[in-house]
XYZ file of C-alpha atoms in Angstrom:
591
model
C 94.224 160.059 103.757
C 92.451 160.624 100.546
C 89.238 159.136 98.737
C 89.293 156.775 96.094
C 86.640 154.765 94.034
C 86.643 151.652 91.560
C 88.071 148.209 91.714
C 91.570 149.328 91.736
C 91.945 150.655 94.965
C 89.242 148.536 96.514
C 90.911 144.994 96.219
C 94.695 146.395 96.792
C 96.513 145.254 100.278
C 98.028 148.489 101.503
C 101.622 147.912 102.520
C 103.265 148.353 106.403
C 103.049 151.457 106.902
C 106.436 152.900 108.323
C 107.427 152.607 112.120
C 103.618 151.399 113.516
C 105.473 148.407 115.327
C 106.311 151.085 117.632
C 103.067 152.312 118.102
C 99.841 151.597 120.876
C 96.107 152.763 120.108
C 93.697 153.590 122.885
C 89.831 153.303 121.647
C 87.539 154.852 123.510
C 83.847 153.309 123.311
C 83.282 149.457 121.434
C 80.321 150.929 119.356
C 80.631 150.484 115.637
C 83.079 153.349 114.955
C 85.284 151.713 117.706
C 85.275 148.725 116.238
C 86.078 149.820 113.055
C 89.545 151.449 113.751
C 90.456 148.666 115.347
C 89.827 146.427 112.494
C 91.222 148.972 110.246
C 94.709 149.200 112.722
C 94.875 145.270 112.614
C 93.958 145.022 108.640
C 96.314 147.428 106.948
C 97.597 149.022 109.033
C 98.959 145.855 109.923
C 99.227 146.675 114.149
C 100.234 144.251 116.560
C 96.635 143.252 118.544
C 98.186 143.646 121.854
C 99.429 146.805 120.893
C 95.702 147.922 120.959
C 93.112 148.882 123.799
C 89.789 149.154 123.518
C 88.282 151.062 126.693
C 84.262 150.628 127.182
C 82.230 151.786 130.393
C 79.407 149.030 130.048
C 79.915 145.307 130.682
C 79.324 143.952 126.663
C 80.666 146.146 123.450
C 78.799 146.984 120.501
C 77.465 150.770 121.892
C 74.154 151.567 119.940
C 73.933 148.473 118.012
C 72.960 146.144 120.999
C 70.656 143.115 121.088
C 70.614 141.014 124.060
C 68.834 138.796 126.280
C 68.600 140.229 130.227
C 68.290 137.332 132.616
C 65.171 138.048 134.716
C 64.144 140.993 131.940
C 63.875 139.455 128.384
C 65.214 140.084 124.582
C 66.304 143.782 124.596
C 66.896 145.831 120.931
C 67.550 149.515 121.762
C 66.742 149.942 117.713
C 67.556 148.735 114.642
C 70.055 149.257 111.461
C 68.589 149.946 107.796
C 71.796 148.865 104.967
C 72.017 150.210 101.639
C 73.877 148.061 99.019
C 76.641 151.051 98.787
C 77.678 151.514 102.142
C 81.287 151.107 100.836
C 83.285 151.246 104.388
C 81.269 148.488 105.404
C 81.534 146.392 102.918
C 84.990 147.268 102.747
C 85.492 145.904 106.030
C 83.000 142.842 106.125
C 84.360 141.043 103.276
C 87.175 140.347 105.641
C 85.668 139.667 109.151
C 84.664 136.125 109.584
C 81.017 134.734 110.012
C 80.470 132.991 113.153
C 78.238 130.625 111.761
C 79.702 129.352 108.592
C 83.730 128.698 108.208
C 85.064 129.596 105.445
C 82.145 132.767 104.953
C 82.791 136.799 105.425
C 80.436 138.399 107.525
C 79.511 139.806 103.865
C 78.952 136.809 102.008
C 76.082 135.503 104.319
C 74.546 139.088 104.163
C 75.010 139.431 100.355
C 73.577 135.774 100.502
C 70.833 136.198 102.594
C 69.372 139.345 100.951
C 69.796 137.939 97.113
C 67.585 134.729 98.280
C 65.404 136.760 100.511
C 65.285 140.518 99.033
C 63.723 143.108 101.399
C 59.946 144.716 100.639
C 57.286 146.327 102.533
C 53.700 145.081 101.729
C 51.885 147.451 104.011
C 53.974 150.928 105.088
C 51.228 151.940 107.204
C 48.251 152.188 108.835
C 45.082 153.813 110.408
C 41.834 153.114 112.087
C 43.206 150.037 114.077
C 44.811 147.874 111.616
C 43.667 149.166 108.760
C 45.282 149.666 105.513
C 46.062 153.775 105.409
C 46.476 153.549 101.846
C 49.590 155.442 101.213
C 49.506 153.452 98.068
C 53.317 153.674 97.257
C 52.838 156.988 96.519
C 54.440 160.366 98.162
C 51.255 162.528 97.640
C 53.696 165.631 97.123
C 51.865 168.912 95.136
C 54.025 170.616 92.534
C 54.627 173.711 95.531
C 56.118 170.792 97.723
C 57.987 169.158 95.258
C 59.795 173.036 94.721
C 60.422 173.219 98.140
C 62.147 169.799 98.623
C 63.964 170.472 95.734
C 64.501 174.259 96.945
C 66.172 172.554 99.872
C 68.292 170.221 97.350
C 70.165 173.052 95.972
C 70.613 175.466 98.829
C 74.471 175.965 99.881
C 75.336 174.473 103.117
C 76.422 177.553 104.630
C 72.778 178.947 104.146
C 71.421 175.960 106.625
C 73.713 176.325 109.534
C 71.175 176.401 112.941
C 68.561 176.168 110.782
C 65.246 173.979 111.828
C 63.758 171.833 108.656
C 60.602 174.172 109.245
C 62.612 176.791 107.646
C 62.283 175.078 104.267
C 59.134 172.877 104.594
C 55.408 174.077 105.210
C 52.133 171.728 105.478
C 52.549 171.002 101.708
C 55.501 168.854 102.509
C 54.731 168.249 106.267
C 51.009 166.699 105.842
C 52.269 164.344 102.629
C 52.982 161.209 102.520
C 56.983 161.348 101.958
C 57.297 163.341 105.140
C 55.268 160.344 107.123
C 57.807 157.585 105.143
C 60.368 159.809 105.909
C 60.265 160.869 109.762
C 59.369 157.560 110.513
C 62.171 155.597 108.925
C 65.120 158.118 110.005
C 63.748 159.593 113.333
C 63.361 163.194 111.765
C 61.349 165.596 113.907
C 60.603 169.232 112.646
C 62.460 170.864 114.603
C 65.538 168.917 113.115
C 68.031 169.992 110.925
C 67.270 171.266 107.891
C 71.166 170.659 106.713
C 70.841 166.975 108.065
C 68.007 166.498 106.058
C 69.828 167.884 103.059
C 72.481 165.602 103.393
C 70.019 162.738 103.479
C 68.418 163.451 100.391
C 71.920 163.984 98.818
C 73.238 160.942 99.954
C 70.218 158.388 99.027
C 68.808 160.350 95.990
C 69.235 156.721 94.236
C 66.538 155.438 96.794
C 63.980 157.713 96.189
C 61.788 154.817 94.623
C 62.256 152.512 97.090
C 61.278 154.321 100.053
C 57.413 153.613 100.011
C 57.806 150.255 100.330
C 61.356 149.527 101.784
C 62.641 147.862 98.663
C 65.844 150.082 99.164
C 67.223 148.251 102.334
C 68.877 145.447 103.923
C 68.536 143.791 106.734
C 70.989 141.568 108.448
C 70.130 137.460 109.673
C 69.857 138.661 113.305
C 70.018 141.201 115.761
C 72.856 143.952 115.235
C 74.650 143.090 117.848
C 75.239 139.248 116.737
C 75.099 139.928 113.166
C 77.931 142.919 113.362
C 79.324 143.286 116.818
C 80.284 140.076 117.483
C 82.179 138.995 114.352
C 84.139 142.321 114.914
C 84.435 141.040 118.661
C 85.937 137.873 117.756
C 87.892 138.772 114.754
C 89.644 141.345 117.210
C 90.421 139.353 120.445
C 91.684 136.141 118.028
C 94.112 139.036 116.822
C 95.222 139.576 119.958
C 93.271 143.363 120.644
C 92.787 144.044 124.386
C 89.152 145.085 125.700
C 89.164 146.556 129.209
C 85.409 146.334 130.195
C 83.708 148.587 133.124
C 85.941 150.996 132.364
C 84.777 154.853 132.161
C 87.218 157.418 129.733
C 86.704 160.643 132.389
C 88.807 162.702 130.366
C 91.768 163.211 127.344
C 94.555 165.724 128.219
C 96.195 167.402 125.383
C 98.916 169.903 124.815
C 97.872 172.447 122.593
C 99.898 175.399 120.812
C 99.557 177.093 117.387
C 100.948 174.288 115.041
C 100.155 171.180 116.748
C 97.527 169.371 119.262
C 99.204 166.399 121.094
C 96.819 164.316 123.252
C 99.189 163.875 126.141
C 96.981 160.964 129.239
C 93.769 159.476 129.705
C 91.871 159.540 132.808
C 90.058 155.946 133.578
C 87.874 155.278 136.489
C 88.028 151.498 136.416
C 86.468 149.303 139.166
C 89.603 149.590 141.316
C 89.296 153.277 141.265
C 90.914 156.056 139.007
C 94.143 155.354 136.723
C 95.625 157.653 134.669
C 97.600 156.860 131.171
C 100.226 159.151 129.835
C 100.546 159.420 126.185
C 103.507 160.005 123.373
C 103.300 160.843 120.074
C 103.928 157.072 119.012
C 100.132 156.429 121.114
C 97.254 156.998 118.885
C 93.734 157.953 120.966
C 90.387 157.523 119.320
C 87.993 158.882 121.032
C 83.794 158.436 120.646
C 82.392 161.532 121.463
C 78.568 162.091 123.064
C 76.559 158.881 122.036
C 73.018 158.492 121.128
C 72.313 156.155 123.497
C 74.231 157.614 126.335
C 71.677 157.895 129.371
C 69.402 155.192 128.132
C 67.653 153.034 130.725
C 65.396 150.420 130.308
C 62.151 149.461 131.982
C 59.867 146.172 132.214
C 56.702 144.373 131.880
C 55.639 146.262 134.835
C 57.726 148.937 135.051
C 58.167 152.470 133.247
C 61.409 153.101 131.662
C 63.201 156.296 133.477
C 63.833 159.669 131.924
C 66.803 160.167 133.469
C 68.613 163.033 130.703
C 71.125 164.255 133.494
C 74.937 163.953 132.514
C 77.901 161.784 134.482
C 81.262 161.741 134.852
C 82.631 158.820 132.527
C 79.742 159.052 129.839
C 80.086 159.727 126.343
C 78.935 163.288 126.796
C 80.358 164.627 130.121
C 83.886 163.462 128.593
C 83.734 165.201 125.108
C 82.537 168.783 127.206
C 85.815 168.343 129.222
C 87.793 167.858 125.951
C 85.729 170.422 124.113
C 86.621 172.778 126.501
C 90.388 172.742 126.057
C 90.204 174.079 122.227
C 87.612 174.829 119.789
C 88.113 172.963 117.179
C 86.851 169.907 119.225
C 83.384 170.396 118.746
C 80.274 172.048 120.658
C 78.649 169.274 122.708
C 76.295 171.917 123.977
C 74.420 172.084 120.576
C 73.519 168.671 120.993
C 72.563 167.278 124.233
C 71.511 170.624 125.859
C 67.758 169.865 125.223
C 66.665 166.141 125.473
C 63.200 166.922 125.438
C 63.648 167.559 121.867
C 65.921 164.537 121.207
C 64.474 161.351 122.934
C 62.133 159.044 121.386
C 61.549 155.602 123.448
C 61.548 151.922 121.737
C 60.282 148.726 123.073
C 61.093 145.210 122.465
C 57.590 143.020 122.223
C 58.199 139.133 122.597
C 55.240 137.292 121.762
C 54.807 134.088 124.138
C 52.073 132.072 122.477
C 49.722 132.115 119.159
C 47.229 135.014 120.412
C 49.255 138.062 118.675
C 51.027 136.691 115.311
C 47.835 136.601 113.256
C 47.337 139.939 113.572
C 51.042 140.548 112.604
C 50.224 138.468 109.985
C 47.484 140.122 108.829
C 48.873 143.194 108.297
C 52.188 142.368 107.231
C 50.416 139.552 104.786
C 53.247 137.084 105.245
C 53.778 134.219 108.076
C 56.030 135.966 110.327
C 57.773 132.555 111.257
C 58.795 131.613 107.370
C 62.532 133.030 108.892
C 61.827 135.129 105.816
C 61.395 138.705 105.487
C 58.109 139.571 107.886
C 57.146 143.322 108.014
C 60.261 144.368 105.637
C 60.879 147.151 107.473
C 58.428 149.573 109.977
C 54.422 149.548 109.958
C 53.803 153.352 110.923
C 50.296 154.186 112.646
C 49.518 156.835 111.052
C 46.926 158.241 113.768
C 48.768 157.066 116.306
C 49.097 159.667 119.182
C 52.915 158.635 119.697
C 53.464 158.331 115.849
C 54.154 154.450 116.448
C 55.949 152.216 114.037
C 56.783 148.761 114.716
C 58.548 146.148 112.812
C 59.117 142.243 112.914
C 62.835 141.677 111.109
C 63.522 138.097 110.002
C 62.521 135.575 112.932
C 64.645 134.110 115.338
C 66.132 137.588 116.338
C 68.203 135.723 118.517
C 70.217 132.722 118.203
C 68.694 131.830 121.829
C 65.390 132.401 120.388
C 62.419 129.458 121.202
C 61.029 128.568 117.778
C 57.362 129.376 119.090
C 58.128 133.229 119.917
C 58.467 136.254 118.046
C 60.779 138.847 118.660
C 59.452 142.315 117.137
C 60.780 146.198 117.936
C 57.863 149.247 118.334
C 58.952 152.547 118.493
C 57.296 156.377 119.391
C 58.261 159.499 118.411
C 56.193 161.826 120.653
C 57.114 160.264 124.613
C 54.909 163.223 125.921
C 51.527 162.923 124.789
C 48.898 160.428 125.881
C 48.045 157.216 123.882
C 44.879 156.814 121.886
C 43.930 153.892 124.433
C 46.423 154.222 126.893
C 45.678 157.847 128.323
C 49.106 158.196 129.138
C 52.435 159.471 128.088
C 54.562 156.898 126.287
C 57.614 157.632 128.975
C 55.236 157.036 131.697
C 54.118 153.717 130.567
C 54.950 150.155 131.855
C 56.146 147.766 128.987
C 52.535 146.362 129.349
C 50.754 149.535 128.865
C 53.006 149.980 125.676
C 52.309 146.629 124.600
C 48.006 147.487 125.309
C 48.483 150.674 123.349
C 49.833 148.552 120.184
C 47.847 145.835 120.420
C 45.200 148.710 119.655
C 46.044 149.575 116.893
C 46.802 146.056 115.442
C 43.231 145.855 115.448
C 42.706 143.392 118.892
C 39.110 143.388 119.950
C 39.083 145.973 123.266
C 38.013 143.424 125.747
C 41.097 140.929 125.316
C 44.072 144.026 125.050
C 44.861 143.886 128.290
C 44.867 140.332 129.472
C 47.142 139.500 125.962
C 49.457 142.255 126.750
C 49.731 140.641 130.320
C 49.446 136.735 129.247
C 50.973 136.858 125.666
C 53.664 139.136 125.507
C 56.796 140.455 127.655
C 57.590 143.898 126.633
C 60.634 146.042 127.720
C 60.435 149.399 127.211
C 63.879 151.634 126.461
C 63.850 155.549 126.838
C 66.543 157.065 125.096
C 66.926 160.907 126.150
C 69.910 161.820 123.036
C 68.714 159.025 120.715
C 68.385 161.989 117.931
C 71.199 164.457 119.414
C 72.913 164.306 116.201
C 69.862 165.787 114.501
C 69.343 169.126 116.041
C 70.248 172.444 114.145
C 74.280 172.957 114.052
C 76.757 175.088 111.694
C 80.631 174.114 110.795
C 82.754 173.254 113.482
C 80.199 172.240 116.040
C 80.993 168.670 115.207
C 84.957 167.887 115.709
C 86.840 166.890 112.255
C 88.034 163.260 112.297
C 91.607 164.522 112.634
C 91.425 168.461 113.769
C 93.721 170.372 112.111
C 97.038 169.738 114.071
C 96.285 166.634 115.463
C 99.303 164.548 115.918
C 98.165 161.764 117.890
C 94.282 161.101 118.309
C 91.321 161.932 116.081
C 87.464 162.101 116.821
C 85.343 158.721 115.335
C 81.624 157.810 115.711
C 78.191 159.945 114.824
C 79.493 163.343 116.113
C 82.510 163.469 114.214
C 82.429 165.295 111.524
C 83.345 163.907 108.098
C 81.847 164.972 104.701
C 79.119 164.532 102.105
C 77.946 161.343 104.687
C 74.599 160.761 106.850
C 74.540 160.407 110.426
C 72.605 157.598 112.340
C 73.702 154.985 109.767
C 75.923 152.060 110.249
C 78.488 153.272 107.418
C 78.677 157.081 109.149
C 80.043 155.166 111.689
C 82.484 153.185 110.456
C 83.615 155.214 107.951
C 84.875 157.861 110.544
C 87.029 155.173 112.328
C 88.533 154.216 108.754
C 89.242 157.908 108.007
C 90.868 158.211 111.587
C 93.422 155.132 111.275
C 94.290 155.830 107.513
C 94.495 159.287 108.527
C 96.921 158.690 111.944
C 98.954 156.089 110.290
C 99.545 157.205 106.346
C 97.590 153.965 104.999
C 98.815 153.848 101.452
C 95.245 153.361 100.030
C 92.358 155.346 99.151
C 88.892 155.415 101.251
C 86.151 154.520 99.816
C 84.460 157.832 98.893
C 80.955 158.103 100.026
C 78.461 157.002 96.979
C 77.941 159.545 94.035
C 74.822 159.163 93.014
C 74.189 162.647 93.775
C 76.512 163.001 90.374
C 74.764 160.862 87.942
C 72.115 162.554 85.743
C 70.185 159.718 85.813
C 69.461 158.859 89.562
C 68.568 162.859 89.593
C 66.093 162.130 86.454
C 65.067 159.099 88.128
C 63.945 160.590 91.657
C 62.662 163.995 90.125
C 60.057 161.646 88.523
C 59.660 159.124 91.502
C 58.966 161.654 94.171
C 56.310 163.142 92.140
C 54.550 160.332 91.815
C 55.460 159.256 88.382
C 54.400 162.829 86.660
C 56.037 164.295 83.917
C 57.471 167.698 83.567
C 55.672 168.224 81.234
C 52.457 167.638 83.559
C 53.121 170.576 86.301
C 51.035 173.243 86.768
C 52.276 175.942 84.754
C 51.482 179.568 83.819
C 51.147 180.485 80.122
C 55.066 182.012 80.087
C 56.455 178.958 82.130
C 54.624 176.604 79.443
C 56.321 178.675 76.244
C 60.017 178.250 77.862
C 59.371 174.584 77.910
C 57.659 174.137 74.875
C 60.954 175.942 73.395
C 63.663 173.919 75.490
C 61.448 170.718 74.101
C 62.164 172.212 70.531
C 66.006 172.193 70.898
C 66.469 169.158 72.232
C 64.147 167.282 69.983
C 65.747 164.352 67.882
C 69.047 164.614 70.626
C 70.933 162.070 73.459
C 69.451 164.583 75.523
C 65.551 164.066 74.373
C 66.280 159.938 74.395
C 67.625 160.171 77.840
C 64.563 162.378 78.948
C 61.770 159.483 77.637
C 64.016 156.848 78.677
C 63.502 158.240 82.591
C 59.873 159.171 82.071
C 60.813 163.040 82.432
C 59.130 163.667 79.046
């Protein structure tokens, strides 16, 4: 496998590759990564689709990216996915997976389509004092000492931020500012997190700097995730032929392991006629989904709390990968990750609105008519004294292709499960979907006395606590995340959020799918490059671009300077006067 980028490699049809008519593939998980292999086995690398089993423990596929309607419960979105116009796997892939709406359409021409017509932007980021705009103004609100410490963080080696906590590197100068609210709200980021993780982030989307105040960066999809992504994939797979064996758990992946090579050798099931085991040969290729970050979720109701339940089982995500981590190092730490949910959960609800009591005041502060089927919110509203840190968001209405024309279907989420509400004195996790709904309605600005009978009357909210939703987050060093294909591997390689593959960001859609790309090309010698992860970390110009942007539009030449700092840059503005190098400077705003 090796990385490629342009137009050369990207619209070339890999050929055969040699002897995979003889070959099976065993996916473990239907989550995006799993998915995405199997695509990638039936695109080029050209498998036969009943040559390939997909194994998931739940009744529907599509893992994290769910969206569904319960009978007897309601519309149910565990979260939500943020694009970027260079998530190259997935593009990659979705130019070739059928819409289910439209014949004749990819999956990427209706999104390409849909975002061109109906381009994404925030007209209020966030607010305070029940409804209220907070006035973050577009602006980061970073002082020169914070911008050096961001930027101190930039260009520190990896190896100097193994285990280390993002507190390491940021004080109240970066914590109390406006980027940090923008930023922990729309990735998840607590401070305890990782400070490489959050390297990586700024690395990867340095060309978004501009666009985060006000969501102009993204893309959203039509619908839900899970009707907008999973099942295109779904169908595209199962008209190829691909097997899916549903209610089935993995327990366990056997390997036989010496100094030169790793061969994954059976495959423990527990299926609903009890336990089966599959032996393996080198011509069957496992990919396996380690952990999960929604492993252990459980949802609540209108009147119901949803339970923390953080204990492990035998056939989830993370009980298998601490079996298989346990039978050779280099497949991972799961330890590191799941060991302490209390710093990893967050909980999300899913608010459907049920007459024409609460859109006003969605459309009040979003400033648009949330049932245009245009873009609504354009990303997350964060309350910004919110006790929970709440953010809530209304994507493009219907949500659902079920959806009655008269509702809205909107997502809230909280950050801090454990401390009381400002009207609801009580902990997030301990709260009914009513209570959750009461506490929002709050700060949307409702008048006190009609909160609880239009959280009751005008609304059905399920509530979702995920215990590992931010797993992936907490400090780690090299090697606690499994490579794609461990050195050695013959037959099976790692896929999903805790694999490990380079220079890309976890908890996105492309991280994803990018590691089950790597693992087939990687398994099966696709004669074609991968689309290497986006380099605008290389290009002078998105680096003069964000310096400026994050600093609110100010010059270099505007920091606060002592008398010697000011003489070296008077000097450096001296030699590069009447140069490519002084144009390039005013054309960015740097000078």
């Amino acid at each position: 496998m090796y990385y490629s980028s342009g137009n050369y490699e990207a619209f070339a049809r890999p050929q055969k590759p040699e002897g995979v008519e003889n070959k099976y593939a065993y996916i473990v998980g239907t989550g995006l990564a799993a998915l995405t292999a199997a695509c990638y086995l039936v695109r080029d690398a050209q498998m036969e689709g009943n040559h390939i089993h997909i194994y998931e423990k739940d009744p529907i596929p599509g893992g994290a990216c769910d969206g569904f309607e319960y009978t007897g419960l309601g519309y149910v979105m565990r979260g939500g996915r943020e694009m970027d116009n260079h998530f190259e796997v997935m593009w990659d892939l979705f130019h070739s997976i059928p819409s289910i709406e439209t014949e004749g359409v990819s999956v990427l021409d209706e999104y390409y389509w849909l975002n061109k017509k109906d381009p994404n932007y925030s007209l209020m980021r966030a607010t305070q004092n029940r409804g209220k705009s907070a006035h973050t103004d577009g602006k980061f609100g970073l002082s020169d000492k914070a911008a050096m410490e961001i930027m101190h963080l930039f260009f520190t080696p990896d190896e100097k931020l193994y285990d280390k906590p993002i507190t390491d590197f940021f004080d109240d100068e970066v914590l109390n500012s406006n980027f940090w609210l923008y930023w922990r709200t729309m990735f998840a980021f607590e401070n305890w997190h990782s400070a490489l993780e959050m390297k990586r982030y700024i690395h990867r989307y340095i060309h978004h700097i501009g666009g985060l105040p006000d969501f102009k960066a993204l893309r959203f999809t039509k619908y839900n995730q899970y009707e907008s992504m999973i099942l295109p994939m779904v169908k595209y797979l199962e008209k190829s032929g691909v097997i899916f064996h549903y209610n089935t758990k993995v327990a366990d992946v056997k390997f036989d392991i010496t100094l030169s090579r790793k061969l994954a050798k059976s495959i423990s099931l527990i299926t609903e006629k009890g336990e089966e085991t599959i032996n393996l040969t080198e011509n069957d290729l496992v990919f396996i989904t380690p952990g999960g970050c929604v492993e252990n979720s459980s949802l609540g109701s209108q009147d119901k709390p949803a339970e923390f339940k953080p204990e492990l089982e035998v056939g989830g995500g993370w009980d298998m990968w601490k079996r298989i981590a346990a039978q050779d190092k280099s497949f991972g730490h799961p330890e590191n990750f799941c060991s302490d949910p209390e710093k990893t959960n967050w909980m999300s609800a899913t608010v459907t609105t049920l007459d024409d009591r609460i859109p006003p005041y969605v459309q009040k502060i979003c400033q648009r008519d949330p049932f245009s089927g245009k873009v609504v919110t354009g990303g997350i509203v964060t309350v910004k004294d919110s006790n929970w840190l709440l953010s809530w968001t209304f994507n493009r209405q219907p949500q659902f292709r079920t959806q009655p024309k008269n509702q809205l279907v909107g997502w809230i989420y909280g950050l801090f499960t454990d401390k009381p509400g400002n009207f609801v004195k009580k902990a997030m996790r301990d709260c009914t979907g009513k209570e959750i709904c009461m506490e929002w309605l709050y700060h949307l600005g409702v008048p006190v006395d009609q909160i609880e009978e239009m959280a009751e009357h005008s609304a059905n909210t399920i509530p979702c606590m995920m215990p590992y939703i931010t797993a992936f987050f907490m400090p780690r060093s090299a090697g606690d995340r499994p490579d794609v294909v461990p050195q050695g591997a013959v037959n099976f390689a790692f896929i999903g959020q805790f694999a490990e593959t380079p220079r890309d960001t976890i908890f996105t859609t492309e991280y994803s799918m990018r590691t089950g790309m790597e693992a087939v090309y990687t398994l099966l010698n696709v004669d074609r490059g991968v689309p290497e992860v986006w380099g605008s970390i290389y290009d002078i110009r998105c680096l003069l671009d964000a310096t400026v942007k994050i600093r609110d539009g100010k010059k270099v030449t505007d920091m606060n300077l002592n008398m010697a700092q000011k003489m070296l840059l008077k000097e450096a503005l001296k030699k590069i006067s009447g140069t490519e190098v002084e144009k390039l400077l005013n054309e960015y705003n740097v000078i």
